[in-house]
Short mmCIF file of C-alpha atoms and ligand atoms in Angstrom, two decimals:
data_model
loop_
_atom_site.label_atom_id
_atom_site.label_comp_id
_atom_site.label_asym_id
_atom_site.label_seq_id
_atom_site.Cartn_x
_atom_site.Cartn_y
_atom_site.Cartn_z
CA MET T 1 136.51 81.42 206.59
CA ARG T 2 134.02 78.68 207.51
CA ILE T 3 134.30 77.51 211.13
CA GLY T 4 135.15 73.79 210.97
CA THR T 5 137.33 74.06 207.89
CA THR T 6 140.61 72.10 208.24
CA LEU T 7 143.97 73.80 208.78
CA THR T 8 145.04 72.51 205.37
CA ASN T 9 142.03 74.03 203.56
CA TYR T 10 142.47 77.18 205.57
CA THR T 11 146.11 77.61 204.47
CA ILE T 12 145.36 76.69 200.87
CA ASN T 13 142.62 79.36 200.79
CA LYS T 14 144.99 81.85 202.36
CA GLN T 15 147.72 80.87 199.91
CA LYS T 16 145.38 81.94 197.05
CA GLY T 17 145.83 85.49 198.30
CA PHE T 18 149.62 85.36 197.73
CA VAL T 19 150.37 85.84 194.04
CA GLY T 20 152.95 83.31 192.91
CA ALA T 21 152.60 81.23 196.08
CA SER T 22 154.12 77.82 195.33
CA GLY T 23 152.27 75.82 198.08
CA THR T 24 155.55 75.42 200.02
CA PHE T 25 154.21 77.46 202.98
CA THR T 26 150.97 75.37 203.06
CA GLY T 27 153.14 72.27 203.05
CA LEU T 28 155.34 73.69 205.84
CA LEU T 29 152.30 74.37 208.05
CA ASN T 30 151.07 70.85 207.36
CA ASP T 31 154.46 69.45 208.45
CA ILE T 32 154.35 71.43 211.69
CA ALA T 33 150.77 70.28 212.24
CA VAL T 34 151.85 66.64 211.84
CA ALA T 35 154.61 67.13 214.41
CA CYS T 36 152.12 68.74 216.82
CA LYS T 37 149.65 65.93 216.38
CA ARG T 38 152.31 63.31 217.13
CA ILE T 39 153.54 65.28 220.16
CA ALA T 40 149.88 65.70 221.36
CA ASP T 41 149.41 61.93 221.17
CA LEU T 42 152.44 61.21 223.35
CA VAL T 43 151.62 64.00 225.81
CA ASN T 44 148.15 62.53 226.10
CA LYS T 45 149.34 58.94 226.60
CA GLY T 46 152.17 59.90 229.04
CA ASP T 47 153.02 57.05 231.38
CA LEU T 48 151.06 54.59 229.25
CA VAL T 49 153.90 54.77 226.68
CA GLY T 50 156.77 55.52 229.09
CA VAL T 51 157.57 59.06 227.91
CA LEU T 52 157.41 60.91 231.25
CA GLY T 53 160.36 61.69 233.49
CA ALA T 54 163.77 63.15 232.76
CA VAL T 55 166.81 62.06 230.74
CA ASP T 56 170.26 62.50 232.24
CA SER T 57 171.25 65.24 229.76
CA GLU T 58 171.03 69.01 229.79
CA ASN T 59 170.12 71.29 226.91
CA VAL T 60 172.13 74.29 225.82
CA GLN T 61 170.25 76.28 228.48
CA GLY T 62 171.80 74.08 231.17
CA GLU T 63 168.27 72.82 231.96
CA GLN T 64 167.64 69.15 232.65
CA GLN T 65 165.83 67.67 229.66
CA LYS T 66 162.65 65.66 230.02
CA LYS T 67 162.25 62.61 227.77
CA LEU T 68 159.45 64.43 225.98
CA ASP T 69 161.65 67.44 225.27
CA VAL T 70 164.01 65.17 223.34
CA ILE T 71 161.25 63.16 221.71
CA SER T 72 159.32 66.34 220.66
CA ASN T 73 162.50 67.77 219.13
CA ASP T 74 163.05 64.55 217.17
CA LEU T 75 159.41 64.60 215.98
CA MET T 76 159.76 68.18 214.77
CA ILE T 77 162.92 67.27 212.82
CA GLU T 78 161.26 64.15 211.46
CA ALA T 79 158.24 66.12 210.23
CA LEU T 80 160.33 68.89 208.61
CA ARG T 81 163.44 67.22 207.12
CA HIS T 82 161.97 65.21 204.21
CA ASN T 83 159.49 67.43 202.41
CA GLY T 84 161.57 70.18 200.97
CA HIS T 85 159.81 73.04 202.74
CA ILE T 86 162.67 74.26 204.99
CA ALA T 87 166.30 75.16 204.54
CA GLY T 88 167.16 74.76 208.26
CA LEU T 89 165.80 74.42 211.79
CA ALA T 90 166.78 75.93 215.17
CA SER T 91 165.50 74.57 218.42
CA GLU T 92 165.73 75.23 222.18
CA GLU T 93 166.84 71.57 222.50
CA MET T 94 169.81 71.84 220.05
CA ASP T 95 173.01 73.84 220.65
CA GLU T 96 173.55 74.38 216.93
CA ILE T 97 171.16 74.86 214.06
CA TYR T 98 169.98 71.66 212.32
CA GLN T 99 171.48 71.27 208.78
CA LEU T 100 169.52 69.15 206.34
CA PRO T 101 171.28 65.98 205.19
CA GLU T 102 173.33 66.21 202.02
CA GLY T 103 171.08 65.88 198.97
CA ALA T 104 167.85 66.50 200.94
CA ARG T 105 165.40 68.80 199.18
CA ARG T 106 165.50 72.40 200.54
CA GLY T 107 162.71 74.93 200.80
CA ASN T 108 162.62 78.66 201.36
CA TYR T 109 161.80 78.79 205.04
CA LEU T 110 163.62 78.61 208.31
CA VAL T 111 161.83 77.24 211.41
CA LEU T 112 162.69 78.05 215.01
CA CYS T 113 160.93 76.20 217.79
CA ASP T 114 160.65 75.32 221.39
CA PRO T 115 159.43 71.77 220.82
CA LEU T 116 157.92 71.39 224.29
CA ASP T 117 157.65 74.53 226.34
CA GLY T 118 156.73 74.26 230.01
CA SER T 119 157.99 70.66 230.16
CA SER T 120 158.59 70.93 233.89
CA ASN T 121 154.80 70.61 234.04
CA ILE T 122 154.60 67.41 232.00
CA ASP T 123 155.16 65.06 235.00
CA VAL T 124 152.33 66.73 236.93
CA ASN T 125 149.90 66.63 234.05
CA VAL T 126 149.64 70.38 233.52
CA SER T 127 149.31 71.91 230.05
CA VAL T 128 152.43 72.31 227.92
CA GLY T 129 152.94 73.45 224.36
CA THR T 130 155.03 73.72 221.17
CA ILE T 131 156.01 77.18 220.00
CA PHE T 132 157.23 77.89 216.43
CA SER T 133 158.42 80.83 214.36
CA VAL T 134 158.91 80.92 210.55
CA LEU T 135 161.42 83.07 208.75
CA LYS T 136 162.24 83.35 205.06
CA ALA T 137 165.45 81.48 204.18
CA PRO T 138 168.12 83.42 202.27
CA ASP T 139 167.81 82.95 198.52
CA GLY T 140 170.11 80.44 196.86
CA SER T 141 171.54 79.15 200.14
CA ASP T 142 171.60 75.40 200.58
CA ASN T 143 173.03 75.47 204.10
CA PRO T 144 171.91 78.50 206.07
CA THR T 145 174.20 79.70 208.77
CA GLN T 146 173.27 80.72 212.31
CA GLU T 147 173.54 84.31 211.05
CA ASP T 148 170.66 83.67 208.59
CA PHE T 149 168.40 82.89 211.60
CA LEU T 150 169.26 86.04 213.43
CA LYS T 151 166.39 88.18 212.17
CA ALA T 152 164.27 90.62 214.20
CA GLY T 153 160.79 89.42 215.11
CA THR T 154 159.24 91.90 212.65
CA GLU T 155 160.65 89.70 209.82
CA GLN T 156 158.69 86.57 210.93
CA ILE T 157 156.56 85.14 208.08
CA ALA T 158 154.38 83.30 210.60
CA ALA T 159 154.25 82.29 214.26
CA GLY T 160 152.19 79.93 216.28
CA TYR T 161 151.93 77.46 219.12
CA CYS T 162 150.13 74.25 219.89
CA LEU T 163 148.66 73.94 223.37
CA TYR T 164 148.38 70.42 224.77
CA GLY T 165 145.62 70.96 227.32
CA PRO T 166 142.07 69.62 227.80
CA SER T 167 141.84 70.40 224.09
CA THR T 168 144.76 70.38 221.71
CA ILE T 169 144.63 73.80 220.05
CA LEU T 170 146.89 75.14 217.34
CA VAL T 171 147.13 78.95 217.20
CA LEU T 172 148.54 80.62 214.08
CA THR T 173 149.22 83.99 212.61
CA THR T 174 150.63 84.68 209.16
CA GLY T 175 150.46 88.44 209.69
CA ASP T 176 146.78 89.12 209.11
CA GLY T 177 145.17 88.18 212.45
CA VAL T 178 145.12 85.15 214.74
CA SER T 179 143.20 81.97 214.16
CA MET T 180 142.70 78.94 216.40
CA PHE T 181 142.28 75.32 215.25
CA THR T 182 141.13 72.54 217.62
CA LEU T 183 142.31 68.99 217.08
CA ASN T 184 139.52 66.49 216.33
CA ARG T 185 141.10 63.26 217.49
CA ASP T 186 138.46 61.14 215.83
CA PHE T 187 139.93 61.88 212.45
CA GLY T 188 143.15 63.65 213.32
CA GLU T 189 142.46 67.06 211.80
CA PHE T 190 142.88 70.56 213.22
CA LEU T 191 139.57 72.35 212.59
CA LEU T 192 139.09 76.15 212.55
CA THR T 193 137.30 77.06 215.77
CA LYS T 194 138.13 80.82 216.16
CA GLU T 195 139.22 83.55 213.72
CA HIS T 196 140.22 87.22 214.16
CA VAL T 197 141.06 86.62 217.84
CA ARG T 198 141.30 89.91 219.77
CA ILE T 199 142.77 90.53 223.25
CA PRO T 200 140.76 92.95 225.43
CA GLN T 201 142.69 96.21 225.82
CA GLU T 202 142.03 96.24 229.63
CA THR T 203 142.41 93.46 232.13
CA SER T 204 142.31 92.68 235.84
CA GLU T 205 144.45 89.57 235.72
CA PHE T 206 148.28 89.39 235.96
CA ALA T 207 150.67 86.49 235.67
CA ILE T 208 154.07 86.51 237.32
CA ASN T 209 156.13 84.19 239.49
CA MET T 210 155.71 85.94 242.80
CA SER T 211 158.45 83.89 244.47
CA TYR T 212 161.03 86.12 242.75
CA ARG T 213 159.55 89.30 244.23
CA ARG T 214 162.62 90.16 246.37
CA HIS T 215 164.66 90.31 243.16
CA TRP T 216 162.41 92.54 241.10
CA ASP T 217 163.38 95.92 239.67
CA GLY T 218 161.42 99.08 240.72
CA PRO T 219 158.98 99.32 237.77
CA VAL T 220 157.80 95.66 238.17
CA GLU T 221 157.60 96.01 242.00
CA ARG T 222 155.54 99.21 241.51
CA TYR T 223 153.13 97.65 238.97
CA ILE T 224 152.51 94.45 240.91
CA SER T 225 152.15 96.32 244.23
CA GLU T 226 149.47 98.51 242.66
CA CYS T 227 147.66 95.41 241.39
CA LEU T 228 147.84 93.80 244.85
CA ALA T 229 146.53 96.99 246.52
CA GLY T 230 143.26 96.40 244.71
CA LYS T 231 140.32 98.79 244.71
CA GLU T 232 141.53 100.64 247.74
CA GLY T 233 144.83 101.47 245.93
CA GLU T 234 146.05 103.39 242.93
CA ARG T 235 144.29 101.22 240.38
CA GLY T 236 140.85 101.48 242.01
CA LYS T 237 140.04 97.82 241.13
CA ASP T 238 140.84 94.36 242.37
CA PHE T 239 143.16 92.13 240.38
CA ASN T 240 143.33 88.34 240.02
CA MET T 241 146.62 86.36 239.67
CA ARG T 242 147.51 83.28 237.70
CA TRP T 243 150.87 81.47 237.22
CA VAL T 244 150.87 78.18 235.32
CA ALA T 245 154.64 78.15 234.65
CA SER T 246 153.80 77.22 231.10
CA MET T 247 154.05 80.23 228.75
CA VAL T 248 151.85 78.66 226.11
CA ALA T 249 149.04 78.19 228.65
CA GLU T 250 149.46 81.76 229.90
CA VAL T 251 149.42 83.29 226.39
CA HIS T 252 146.40 81.20 225.45
CA ARG T 253 144.47 82.49 228.51
CA ILE T 254 145.44 86.04 227.55
CA LEU T 255 144.26 85.55 223.93
CA THR T 256 141.02 84.12 225.25
CA ARG T 257 140.10 86.57 228.06
CA GLY T 258 142.85 89.20 228.32
CA GLY T 259 145.57 89.55 230.97
CA ILE T 260 149.21 90.51 231.43
CA PHE T 261 152.15 88.09 231.52
CA LEU T 262 155.50 89.17 233.05
CA TYR T 263 158.75 87.34 233.02
CA PRO T 264 161.02 90.36 233.67
CA CYS T 265 164.73 90.54 234.17
CA ASP T 266 165.62 90.82 237.84
CA ALA T 267 168.65 90.99 240.16
CA LYS T 268 169.02 87.21 240.30
CA ILE T 269 168.87 86.82 236.50
CA ARG T 270 171.38 89.65 236.07
CA ALA T 271 173.69 88.08 238.69
CA ALA T 272 173.70 84.99 236.40
CA GLY T 273 174.89 87.18 233.50
CA ARG T 274 171.60 86.94 231.62
CA GLU T 275 169.06 89.51 230.34
CA GLY T 276 166.00 87.30 231.00
CA LYS T 277 164.83 83.77 231.35
CA LEU T 278 162.74 83.36 228.15
CA ARG T 279 164.39 82.92 224.79
CA LEU T 280 163.94 85.60 222.15
CA MET T 281 164.01 83.65 218.91
CA TYR T 282 161.59 80.80 219.68
CA GLU T 283 159.55 81.95 222.65
CA ALA T 284 159.35 85.77 222.93
CA ASN T 285 159.29 86.65 219.20
CA PRO T 286 156.56 84.14 218.09
CA MET T 287 154.40 84.98 221.15
CA ALA T 288 154.99 88.67 220.56
CA MET T 289 153.81 88.43 216.94
CA ILE T 290 150.72 86.48 217.94
CA VAL T 291 149.86 88.90 220.73
CA GLU T 292 150.37 92.02 218.53
CA GLN T 293 148.36 90.45 215.74
CA ALA T 294 145.52 90.05 218.31
CA GLY T 295 145.68 93.71 219.31
CA GLY T 296 147.91 93.30 222.33
CA ALA T 297 151.45 94.43 222.99
CA ALA T 298 154.80 92.83 223.87
CA THR T 299 157.79 94.63 225.37
CA THR T 300 161.06 93.92 227.14
CA GLY T 301 160.06 96.78 229.37
CA THR T 302 162.21 99.22 227.47
CA GLN T 303 161.77 97.96 223.84
CA ARG T 304 159.18 96.35 221.57
CA ILE T 305 160.14 92.69 221.57
CA LEU T 306 159.71 92.36 217.78
CA GLU T 307 162.32 95.09 217.25
CA VAL T 308 165.08 93.48 219.33
CA ASN T 309 168.03 92.82 217.10
CA PRO T 310 169.22 89.26 217.86
CA GLU T 311 172.86 88.47 218.44
CA GLU T 312 172.62 84.84 219.35
CA ILE T 313 170.18 82.01 218.63
CA HIS T 314 169.54 81.19 222.34
CA GLN T 315 169.63 84.69 223.61
CA ARG T 316 167.24 85.58 226.42
CA VAL T 317 165.05 88.64 226.92
CA PRO T 318 162.67 90.04 229.57
CA VAL T 319 159.04 89.47 228.42
CA ILE T 320 155.97 91.57 229.32
CA LEU T 321 152.98 90.94 227.06
CA GLY T 322 149.24 90.95 226.90
CA SER T 323 146.46 93.58 227.14
CA LYS T 324 147.81 96.78 225.57
CA ALA T 325 146.71 99.25 228.20
CA GLU T 326 148.57 97.29 230.91
CA VAL T 327 151.72 96.69 228.80
CA ASP T 328 151.85 100.41 227.96
CA ARG T 329 151.45 101.23 231.67
CA ILE T 330 154.43 99.05 232.68
CA ALA T 331 156.50 100.40 229.79
CA ASP T 332 155.75 103.92 231.12
CA TYR T 333 157.00 102.86 234.52
CA HIS T 334 160.32 101.88 232.94
CA LEU T 335 160.92 105.34 231.42
P1 LIG G 1 159.48 79.56 236.35
C1 LIG G 1 158.89 77.04 231.06
O1 LIG G 1 160.07 76.45 231.48
C2 LIG G 1 159.15 78.53 230.81
O2 LIG G 1 160.13 78.67 229.81
C3 LIG G 1 157.85 79.21 230.40
O3 LIG G 1 156.97 78.39 229.67
C4 LIG G 1 157.26 79.60 231.74
O4 LIG G 1 156.45 80.76 231.69
C5 LIG G 1 158.48 79.88 232.58
O5 LIG G 1 159.58 79.16 232.03
C6 LIG G 1 158.26 79.38 234.01
O6 LIG G 1 159.41 79.80 234.75
O7 LIG G 1 160.77 80.33 236.75
O8 LIG G 1 158.25 80.06 236.97
O9 LIG G 1 159.62 78.03 236.49
#
């Protein structure tokens, strides 16, 4: 499709490829884009409009919420609740799923989101992002249950994120490749800037929080040690390291120039009774779909992320994703 086309025209053109498409999906993506534009505006203005800092509440994860976490969640609800494109919404910032008000028009999609991922970075002006996943709603159900959201990642209709960085970039896959849209603030439109994005199979760049090294399991310790050994070691080449502590920024770098991102389970996480830090339904699954659609791979270490059968909306998983050759190598180390 023509570079520079708007996200709306892009999805209308794509929609023509789906026999019987009603336009609801195009409307849904437009709603999500509106939420992202409004979040981008507040992220960009920051202290000018008093949205930085924390609120004195915690989310279901037991994490302190930033003002922008709460505001972003409200903006996502506001953009989605009126237009009859969804049947329900799940969010990192809400314990329970969001039920549409009585009498509100329902649509045939479910949205799961992390309204503002990486928000610990927001007060230090480092890139953050919104992550979203779209599932089909059950037919004929006005009020979907939590069970209706618990679908494996392979059942996602679409997945995407919006990165609030030097540019605001919305990245989207509907199952036939990955496209990128850059926000033109002059007239408030996301314009197609990249299509058919591909992740290089090989890389020399890894992303992991090294401060947890003493807790790592064997396969992760082995992989990172080999990277650190550089050209004199097993790998015969030097590696570079990055850690932004904002998954959206890490994934965007990997889509752009390759790399491997690791947030594994470790002894400290296990001691807390968890299987990982990152959440399956609205972080790992959408990012795994995007990465796979761009020719990369995404594993828990022992299982393809998209094939994990969810048991709980806020469940956590280990995440290793990026350039396929490196992901495959780490998966081999877990055998
Ligand atoms: P740590 C942000 O809170 C997040 O969920 C991801 O975006 C990011 O990759 C990770 O956690 C950072 O975790 O333990 O390094 O602060």
